CSV table of C-alpha atoms and ligand atoms in Angstrom, one decimal:
chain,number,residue,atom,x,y,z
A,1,UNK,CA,-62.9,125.4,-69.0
A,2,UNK,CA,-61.5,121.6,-69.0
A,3,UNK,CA,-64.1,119.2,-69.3
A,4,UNK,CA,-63.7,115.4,-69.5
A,5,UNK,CA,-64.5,113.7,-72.5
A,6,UNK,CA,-65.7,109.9,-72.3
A,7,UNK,CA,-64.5,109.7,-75.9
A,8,UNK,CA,-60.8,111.5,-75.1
A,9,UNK,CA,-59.5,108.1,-73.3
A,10,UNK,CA,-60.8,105.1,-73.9
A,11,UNK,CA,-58.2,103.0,-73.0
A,12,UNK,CA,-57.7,105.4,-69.8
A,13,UNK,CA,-61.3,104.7,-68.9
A,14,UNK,CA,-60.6,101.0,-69.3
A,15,UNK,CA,-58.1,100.7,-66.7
A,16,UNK,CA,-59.6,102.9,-64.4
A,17,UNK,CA,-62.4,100.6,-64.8
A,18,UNK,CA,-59.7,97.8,-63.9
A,19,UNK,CA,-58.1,99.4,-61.3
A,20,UNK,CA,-61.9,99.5,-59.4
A,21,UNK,CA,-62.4,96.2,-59.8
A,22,UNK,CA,-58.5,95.4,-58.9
A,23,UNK,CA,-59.0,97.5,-55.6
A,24,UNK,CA,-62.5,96.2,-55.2
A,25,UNK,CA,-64.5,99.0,-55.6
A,26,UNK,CA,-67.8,98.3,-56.4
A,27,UNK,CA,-69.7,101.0,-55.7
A,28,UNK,CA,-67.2,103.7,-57.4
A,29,UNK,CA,-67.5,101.5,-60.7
A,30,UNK,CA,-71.1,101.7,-60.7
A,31,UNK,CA,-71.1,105.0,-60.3
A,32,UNK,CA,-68.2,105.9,-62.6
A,33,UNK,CA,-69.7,106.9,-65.7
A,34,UNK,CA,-72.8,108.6,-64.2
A,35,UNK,CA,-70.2,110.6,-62.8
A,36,UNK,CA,-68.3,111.7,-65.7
A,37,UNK,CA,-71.7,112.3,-67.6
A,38,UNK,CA,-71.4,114.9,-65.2
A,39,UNK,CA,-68.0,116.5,-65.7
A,40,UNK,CA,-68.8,116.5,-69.4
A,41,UNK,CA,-71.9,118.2,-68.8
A,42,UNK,CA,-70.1,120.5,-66.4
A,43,UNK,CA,-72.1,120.2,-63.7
A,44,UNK,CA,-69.1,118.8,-61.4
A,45,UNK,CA,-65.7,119.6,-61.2
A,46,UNK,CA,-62.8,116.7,-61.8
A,47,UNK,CA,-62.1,117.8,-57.8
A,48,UNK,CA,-65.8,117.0,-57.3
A,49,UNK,CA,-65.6,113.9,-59.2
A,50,UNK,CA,-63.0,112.6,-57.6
A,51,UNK,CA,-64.3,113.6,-54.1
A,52,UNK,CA,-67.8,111.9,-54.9
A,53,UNK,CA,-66.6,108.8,-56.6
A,54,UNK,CA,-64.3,108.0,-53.2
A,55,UNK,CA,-67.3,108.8,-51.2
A,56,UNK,CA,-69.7,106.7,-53.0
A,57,UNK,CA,-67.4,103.6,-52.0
A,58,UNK,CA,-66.7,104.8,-48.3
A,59,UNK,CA,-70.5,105.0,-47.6
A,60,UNK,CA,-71.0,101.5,-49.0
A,61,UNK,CA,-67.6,100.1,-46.8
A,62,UNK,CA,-68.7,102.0,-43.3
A,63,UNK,CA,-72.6,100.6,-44.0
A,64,UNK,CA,-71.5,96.9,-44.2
A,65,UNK,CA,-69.0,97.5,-41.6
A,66,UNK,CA,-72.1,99.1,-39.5
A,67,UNK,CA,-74.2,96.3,-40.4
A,68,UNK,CA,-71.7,93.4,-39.6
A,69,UNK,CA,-70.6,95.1,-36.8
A,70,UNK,CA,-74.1,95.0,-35.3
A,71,UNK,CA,-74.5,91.6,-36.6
A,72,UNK,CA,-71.8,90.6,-34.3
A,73,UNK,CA,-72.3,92.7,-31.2
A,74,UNK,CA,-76.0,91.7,-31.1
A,75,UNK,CA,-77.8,95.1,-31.4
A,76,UNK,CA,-80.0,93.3,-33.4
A,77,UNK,CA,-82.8,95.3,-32.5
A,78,UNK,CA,-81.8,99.0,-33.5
A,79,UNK,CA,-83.0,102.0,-31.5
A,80,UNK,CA,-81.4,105.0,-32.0
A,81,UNK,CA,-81.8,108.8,-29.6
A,82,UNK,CA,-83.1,110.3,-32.9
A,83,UNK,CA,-86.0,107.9,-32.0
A,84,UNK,CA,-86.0,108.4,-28.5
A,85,UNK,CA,-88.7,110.9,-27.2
A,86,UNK,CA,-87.5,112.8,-24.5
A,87,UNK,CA,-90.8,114.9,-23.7
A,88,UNK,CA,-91.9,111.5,-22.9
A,89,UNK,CA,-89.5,111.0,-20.2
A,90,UNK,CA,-88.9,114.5,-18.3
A,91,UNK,CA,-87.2,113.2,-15.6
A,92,UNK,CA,-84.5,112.4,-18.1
A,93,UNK,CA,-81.9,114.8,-18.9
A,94,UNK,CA,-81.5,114.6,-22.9
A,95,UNK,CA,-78.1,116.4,-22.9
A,96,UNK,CA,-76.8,114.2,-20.4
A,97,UNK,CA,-77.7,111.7,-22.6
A,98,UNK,CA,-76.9,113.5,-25.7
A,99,UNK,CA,-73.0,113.8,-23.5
A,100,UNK,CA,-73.0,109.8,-23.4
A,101,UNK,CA,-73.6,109.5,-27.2
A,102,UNK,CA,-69.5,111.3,-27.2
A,103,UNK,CA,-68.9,107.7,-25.9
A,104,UNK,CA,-66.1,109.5,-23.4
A,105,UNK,CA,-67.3,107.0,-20.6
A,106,UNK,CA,-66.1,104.1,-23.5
A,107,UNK,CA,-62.7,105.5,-23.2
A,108,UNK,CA,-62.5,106.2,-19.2
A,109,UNK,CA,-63.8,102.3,-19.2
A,110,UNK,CA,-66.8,103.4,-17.2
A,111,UNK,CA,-70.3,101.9,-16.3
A,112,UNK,CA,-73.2,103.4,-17.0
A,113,UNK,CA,-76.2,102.2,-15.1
A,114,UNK,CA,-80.0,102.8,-16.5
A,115,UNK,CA,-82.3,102.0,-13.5
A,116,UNK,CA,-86.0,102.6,-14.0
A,117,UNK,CA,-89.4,100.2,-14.4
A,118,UNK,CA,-90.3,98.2,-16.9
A,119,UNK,CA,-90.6,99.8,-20.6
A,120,UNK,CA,-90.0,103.3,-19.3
A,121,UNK,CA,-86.9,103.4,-21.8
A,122,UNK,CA,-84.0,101.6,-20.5
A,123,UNK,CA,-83.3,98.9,-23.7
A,124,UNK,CA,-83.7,101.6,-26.1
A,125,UNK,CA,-81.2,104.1,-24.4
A,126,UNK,CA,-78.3,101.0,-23.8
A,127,UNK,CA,-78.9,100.1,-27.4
A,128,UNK,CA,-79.1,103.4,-29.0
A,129,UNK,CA,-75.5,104.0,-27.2
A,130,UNK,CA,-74.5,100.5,-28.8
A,131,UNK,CA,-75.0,101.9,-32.0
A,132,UNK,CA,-73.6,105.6,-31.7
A,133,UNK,CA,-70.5,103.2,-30.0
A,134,UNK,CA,-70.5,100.9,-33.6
A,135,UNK,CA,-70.9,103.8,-35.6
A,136,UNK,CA,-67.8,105.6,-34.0
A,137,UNK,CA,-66.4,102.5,-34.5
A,138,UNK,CA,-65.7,100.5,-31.1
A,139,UNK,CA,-66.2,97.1,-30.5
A,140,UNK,CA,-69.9,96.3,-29.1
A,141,UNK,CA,-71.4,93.3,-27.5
A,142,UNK,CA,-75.3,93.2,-26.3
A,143,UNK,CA,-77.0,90.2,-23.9
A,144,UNK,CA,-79.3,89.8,-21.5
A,145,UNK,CA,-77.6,88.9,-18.1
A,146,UNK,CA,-79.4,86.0,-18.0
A,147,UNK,CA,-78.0,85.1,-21.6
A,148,UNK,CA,-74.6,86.4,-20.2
A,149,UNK,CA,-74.7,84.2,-16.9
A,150,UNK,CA,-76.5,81.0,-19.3
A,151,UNK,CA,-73.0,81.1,-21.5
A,152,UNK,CA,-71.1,81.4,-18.6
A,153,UNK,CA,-71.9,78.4,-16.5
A,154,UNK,CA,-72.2,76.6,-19.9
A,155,UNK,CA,-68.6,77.5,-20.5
A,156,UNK,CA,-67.5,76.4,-16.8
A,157,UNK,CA,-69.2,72.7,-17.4
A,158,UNK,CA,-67.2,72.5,-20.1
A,159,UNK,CA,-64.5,73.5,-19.1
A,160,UNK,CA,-64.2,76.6,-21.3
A,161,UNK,CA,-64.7,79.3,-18.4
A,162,UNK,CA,-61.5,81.1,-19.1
A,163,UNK,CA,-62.4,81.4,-22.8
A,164,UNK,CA,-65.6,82.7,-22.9
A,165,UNK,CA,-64.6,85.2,-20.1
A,166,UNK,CA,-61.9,86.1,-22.4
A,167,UNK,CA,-65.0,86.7,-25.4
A,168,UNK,CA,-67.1,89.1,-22.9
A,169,UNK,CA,-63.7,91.0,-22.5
A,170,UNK,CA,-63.0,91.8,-25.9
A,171,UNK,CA,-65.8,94.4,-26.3
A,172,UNK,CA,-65.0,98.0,-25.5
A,173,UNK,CA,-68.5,98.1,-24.4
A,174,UNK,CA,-70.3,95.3,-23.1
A,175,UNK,CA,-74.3,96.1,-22.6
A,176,UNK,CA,-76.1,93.5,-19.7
A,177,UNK,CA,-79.4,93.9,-20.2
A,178,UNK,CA,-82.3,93.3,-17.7
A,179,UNK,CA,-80.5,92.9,-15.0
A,180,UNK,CA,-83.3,91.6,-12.2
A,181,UNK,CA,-86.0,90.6,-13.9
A,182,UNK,CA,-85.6,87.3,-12.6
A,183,UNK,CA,-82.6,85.8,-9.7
A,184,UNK,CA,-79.9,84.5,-11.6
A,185,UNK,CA,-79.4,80.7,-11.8
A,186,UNK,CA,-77.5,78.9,-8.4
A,187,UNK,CA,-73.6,80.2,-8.9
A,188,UNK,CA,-74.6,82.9,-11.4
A,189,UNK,CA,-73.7,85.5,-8.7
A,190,UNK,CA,-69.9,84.3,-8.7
A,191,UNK,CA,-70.1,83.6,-12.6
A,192,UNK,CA,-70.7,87.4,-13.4
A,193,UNK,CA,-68.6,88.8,-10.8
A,194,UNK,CA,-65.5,86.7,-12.1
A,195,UNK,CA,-66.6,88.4,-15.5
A,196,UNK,CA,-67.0,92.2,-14.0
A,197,UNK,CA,-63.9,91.6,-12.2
A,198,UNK,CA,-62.2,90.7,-15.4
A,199,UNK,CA,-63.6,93.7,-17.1
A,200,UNK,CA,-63.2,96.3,-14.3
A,201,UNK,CA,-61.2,99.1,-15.3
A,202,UNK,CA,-60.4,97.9,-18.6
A,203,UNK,CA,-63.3,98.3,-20.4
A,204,UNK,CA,-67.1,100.0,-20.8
A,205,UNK,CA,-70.2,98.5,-19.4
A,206,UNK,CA,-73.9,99.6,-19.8
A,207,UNK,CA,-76.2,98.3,-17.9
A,208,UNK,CA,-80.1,98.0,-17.2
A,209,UNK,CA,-81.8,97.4,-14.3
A,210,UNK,CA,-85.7,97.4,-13.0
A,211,UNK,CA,-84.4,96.8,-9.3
A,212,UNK,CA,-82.7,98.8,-7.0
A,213,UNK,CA,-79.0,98.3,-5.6
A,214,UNK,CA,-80.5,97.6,-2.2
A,215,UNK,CA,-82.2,94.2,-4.1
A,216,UNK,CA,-79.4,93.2,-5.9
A,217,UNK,CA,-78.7,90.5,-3.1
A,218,UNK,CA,-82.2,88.8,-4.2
A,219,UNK,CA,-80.9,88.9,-8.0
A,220,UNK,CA,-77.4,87.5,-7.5
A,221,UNK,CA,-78.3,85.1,-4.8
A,222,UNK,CA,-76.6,86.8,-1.8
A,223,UNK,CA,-75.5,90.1,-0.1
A,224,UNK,CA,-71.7,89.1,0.1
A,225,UNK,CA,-71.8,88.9,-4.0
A,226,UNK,CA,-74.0,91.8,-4.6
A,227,UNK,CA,-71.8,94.0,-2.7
A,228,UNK,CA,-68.4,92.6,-4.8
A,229,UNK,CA,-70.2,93.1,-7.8
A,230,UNK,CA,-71.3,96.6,-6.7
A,231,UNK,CA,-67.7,97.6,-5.3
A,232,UNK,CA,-66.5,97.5,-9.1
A,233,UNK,CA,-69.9,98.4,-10.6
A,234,UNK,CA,-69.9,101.7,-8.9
A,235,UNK,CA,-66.7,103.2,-8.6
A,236,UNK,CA,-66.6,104.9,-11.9
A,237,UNK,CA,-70.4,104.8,-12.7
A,238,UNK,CA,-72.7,107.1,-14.3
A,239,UNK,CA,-76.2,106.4,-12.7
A,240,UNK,CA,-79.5,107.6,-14.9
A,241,UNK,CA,-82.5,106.8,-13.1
A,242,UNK,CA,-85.8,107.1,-15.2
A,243,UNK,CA,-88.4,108.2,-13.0
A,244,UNK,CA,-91.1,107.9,-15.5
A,245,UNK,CA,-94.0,105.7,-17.0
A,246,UNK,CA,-93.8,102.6,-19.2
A,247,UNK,CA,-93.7,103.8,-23.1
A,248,UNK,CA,-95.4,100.3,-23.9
A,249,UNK,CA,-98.6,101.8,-22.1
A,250,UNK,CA,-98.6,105.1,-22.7
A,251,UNK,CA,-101.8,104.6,-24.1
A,252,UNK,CA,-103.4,102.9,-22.0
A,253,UNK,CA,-102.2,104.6,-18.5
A,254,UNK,CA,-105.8,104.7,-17.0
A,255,UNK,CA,-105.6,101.0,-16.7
A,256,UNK,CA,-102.5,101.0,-14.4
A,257,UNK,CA,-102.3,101.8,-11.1
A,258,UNK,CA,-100.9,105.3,-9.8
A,259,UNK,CA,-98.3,103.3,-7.8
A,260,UNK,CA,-97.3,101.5,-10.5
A,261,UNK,CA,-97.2,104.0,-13.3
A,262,UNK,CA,-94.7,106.4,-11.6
A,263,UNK,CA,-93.1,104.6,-8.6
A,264,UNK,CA,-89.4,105.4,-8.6
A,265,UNK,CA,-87.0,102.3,-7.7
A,266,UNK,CA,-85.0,103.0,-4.6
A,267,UNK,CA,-82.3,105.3,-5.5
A,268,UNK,CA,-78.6,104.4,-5.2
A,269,UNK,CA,-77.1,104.2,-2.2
A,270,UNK,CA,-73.4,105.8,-2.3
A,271,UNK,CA,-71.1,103.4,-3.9
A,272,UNK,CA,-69.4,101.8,-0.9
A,273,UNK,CA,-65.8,102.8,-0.1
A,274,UNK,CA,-62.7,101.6,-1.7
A,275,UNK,CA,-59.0,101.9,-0.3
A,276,UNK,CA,-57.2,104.5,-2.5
A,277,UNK,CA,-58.6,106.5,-5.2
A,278,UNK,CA,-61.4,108.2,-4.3
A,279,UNK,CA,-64.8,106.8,-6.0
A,280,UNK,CA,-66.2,109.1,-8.6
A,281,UNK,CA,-69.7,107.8,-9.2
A,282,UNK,CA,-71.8,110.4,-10.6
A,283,UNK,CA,-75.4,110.2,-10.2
A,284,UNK,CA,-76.6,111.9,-13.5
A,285,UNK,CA,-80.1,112.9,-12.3
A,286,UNK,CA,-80.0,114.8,-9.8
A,287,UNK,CA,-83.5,115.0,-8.7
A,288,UNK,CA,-83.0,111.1,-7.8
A,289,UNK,CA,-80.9,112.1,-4.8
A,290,UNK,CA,-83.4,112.5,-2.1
B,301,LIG,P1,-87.3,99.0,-20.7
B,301,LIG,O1,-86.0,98.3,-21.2
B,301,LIG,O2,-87.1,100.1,-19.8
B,301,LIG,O3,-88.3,98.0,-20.2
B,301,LIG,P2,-87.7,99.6,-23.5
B,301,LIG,O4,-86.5,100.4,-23.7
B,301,LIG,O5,-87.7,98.2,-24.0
B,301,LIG,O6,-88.1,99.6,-22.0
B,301,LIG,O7,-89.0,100.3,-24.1
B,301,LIG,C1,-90.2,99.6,-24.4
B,301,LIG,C2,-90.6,100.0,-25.8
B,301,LIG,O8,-91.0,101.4,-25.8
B,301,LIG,C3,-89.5,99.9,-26.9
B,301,LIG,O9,-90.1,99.6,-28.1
B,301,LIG,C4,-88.9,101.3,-26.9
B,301,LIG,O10,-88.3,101.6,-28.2
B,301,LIG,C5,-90.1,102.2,-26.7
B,301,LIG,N1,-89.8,103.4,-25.9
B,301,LIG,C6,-89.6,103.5,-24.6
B,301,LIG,N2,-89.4,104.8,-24.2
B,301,LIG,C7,-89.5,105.5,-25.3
B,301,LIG,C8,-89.4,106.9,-25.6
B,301,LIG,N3,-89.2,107.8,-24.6
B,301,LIG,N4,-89.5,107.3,-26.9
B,301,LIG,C9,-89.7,106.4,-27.9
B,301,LIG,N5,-89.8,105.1,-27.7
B,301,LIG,C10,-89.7,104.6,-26.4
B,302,LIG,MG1,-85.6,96.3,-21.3
């Protein structure tokens, strides 16, 4: 059998050691000789060796580009479905969400909409997807839509409106995150609508929502804008609604009200008619359709 010997080359060895550094890899220098300790002891193949050194570097490369990635797009908080627990939520269909994590509705440039109350999941699900989208390597960006609407009309009084729409276009997926929690600030409505608008149809959006569709006139300040922003927020939409409980107070369910603890928010309406293609909003529970 041909083995490898550390003594057989050297001057070999010294410029594979240069070529590492001249490639900049790290990761496979550090590991080099450990690695052909363990041809010479046989334990590896050179196939193997070669195979594992290459990988060693690629793992380090794909974890910083993970973690700048994440950096960037603001999942700062990291929640992943491996931590989600689904017998927690059985109103919620795992392999539905388990068929989001294939990120197709990234590529189709859909909107996925998480509707439910407070803490019964909705955060962890849109970031969880954020980082299945990172790892798979798209583009991310997370905010709250009050953050969103905050840099918005910051951008307009100075001028810079057009730019920073052009930054919440860039990501493949954009997440909006508690989405009526409280009314947007005066013009906010228009503000986000010029961004969906913008994004419609050219790239993914996830968002969260405590509130029903019927109340987003209270959130954006008006009916005439809530129905724009719906128009182009429901034609290709995927609709989870969580039926279930707050997480945060599992344990201490006794002290909430019935009402509270399980009320459902008002379920979609159908996603208002457009001229031409037919809408294809998909509602993905289908227990919420009364
Ligand atoms: P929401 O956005 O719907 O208000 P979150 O997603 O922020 O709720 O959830 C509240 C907290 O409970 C978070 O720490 C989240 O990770 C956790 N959580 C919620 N649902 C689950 C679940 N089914 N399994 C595990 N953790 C959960
Ligand atoms: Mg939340």
């Amino acid at each position: 059998m041909s083995t490898v010997s550390l003594d057989a080359g050297p001057a070999t060895l010294d410029r594979i050691r240069r070529h590492l550094v001249g490639l900049k890899m790290p990761r496979a220098l550090e590991v080099l000789e450990h690695i052909l300790r363990r041809i010479e002891r046989g334990e590896i193949s050179a196939l193997e060796a070669i195979d594992s050194l290459l990988g060693e570097e690629l793992t380090l490369r794909e974890g910083r580009r993970v973690k700048s990635a994440l950096k960037m797009g603001r999942l700062l908080n990291i929640k992943t479905l491996a931590g989600f627990d689904f017998s927690f939520q059985p109103s919620l269909d795992r392999d539905r969400i388990m068929a989001l994590a294939q990120l197709d509705f990234v590529e189709r440039h859909e909107v996925v909409h998480f509707l439910g109350q407070p803490g019964c999941g909705k955060t962890h699900l849109a970031l969880a997807l954020g980082v299945e989208a990172v790892k798979a390597g798209r583009s991310v960006y997370f905010a709250t839509l009050a953050d969103i609407v905050g840099s918005l009309a910051k951008a307009e009084r100075e001028g810079t409106l057009r730019e920073r729409l052009r930054f919440l276009c860039r990501p493949q997926l954009l997440i909006v995150d508690e989405i009526g929690y409280l009314p947007v600030i005066p013009g906010g409505g228009n503000l986000f609508f010029q961004l969906v608008n913008a994004r419609y149809e050219r790239g993914a959006m996830i968002l969260t929502s405590n509130r029903g569709f019927s109340e987003w006139g209270d959130v954006f300040g008006g009916t005439v804008v809530a129905t724009a922003l719906l128009d182009r927020l429901l034609h290709h939409a995927i609709v989870v609604q969580i039926e279930g409980a707050s997480y945060r107070l599992r344990r201490h369910a006794e002290l909430i009200p019935e009402t509270t603890r399980t009320r459902p928010i008002s379920a979609p309406p159908p996603p208002p008619r457009r001229r031409g293609r037919p809408p294809k909003a998909r509602p993905i529970d289908p227990a919420a359709d009364p």
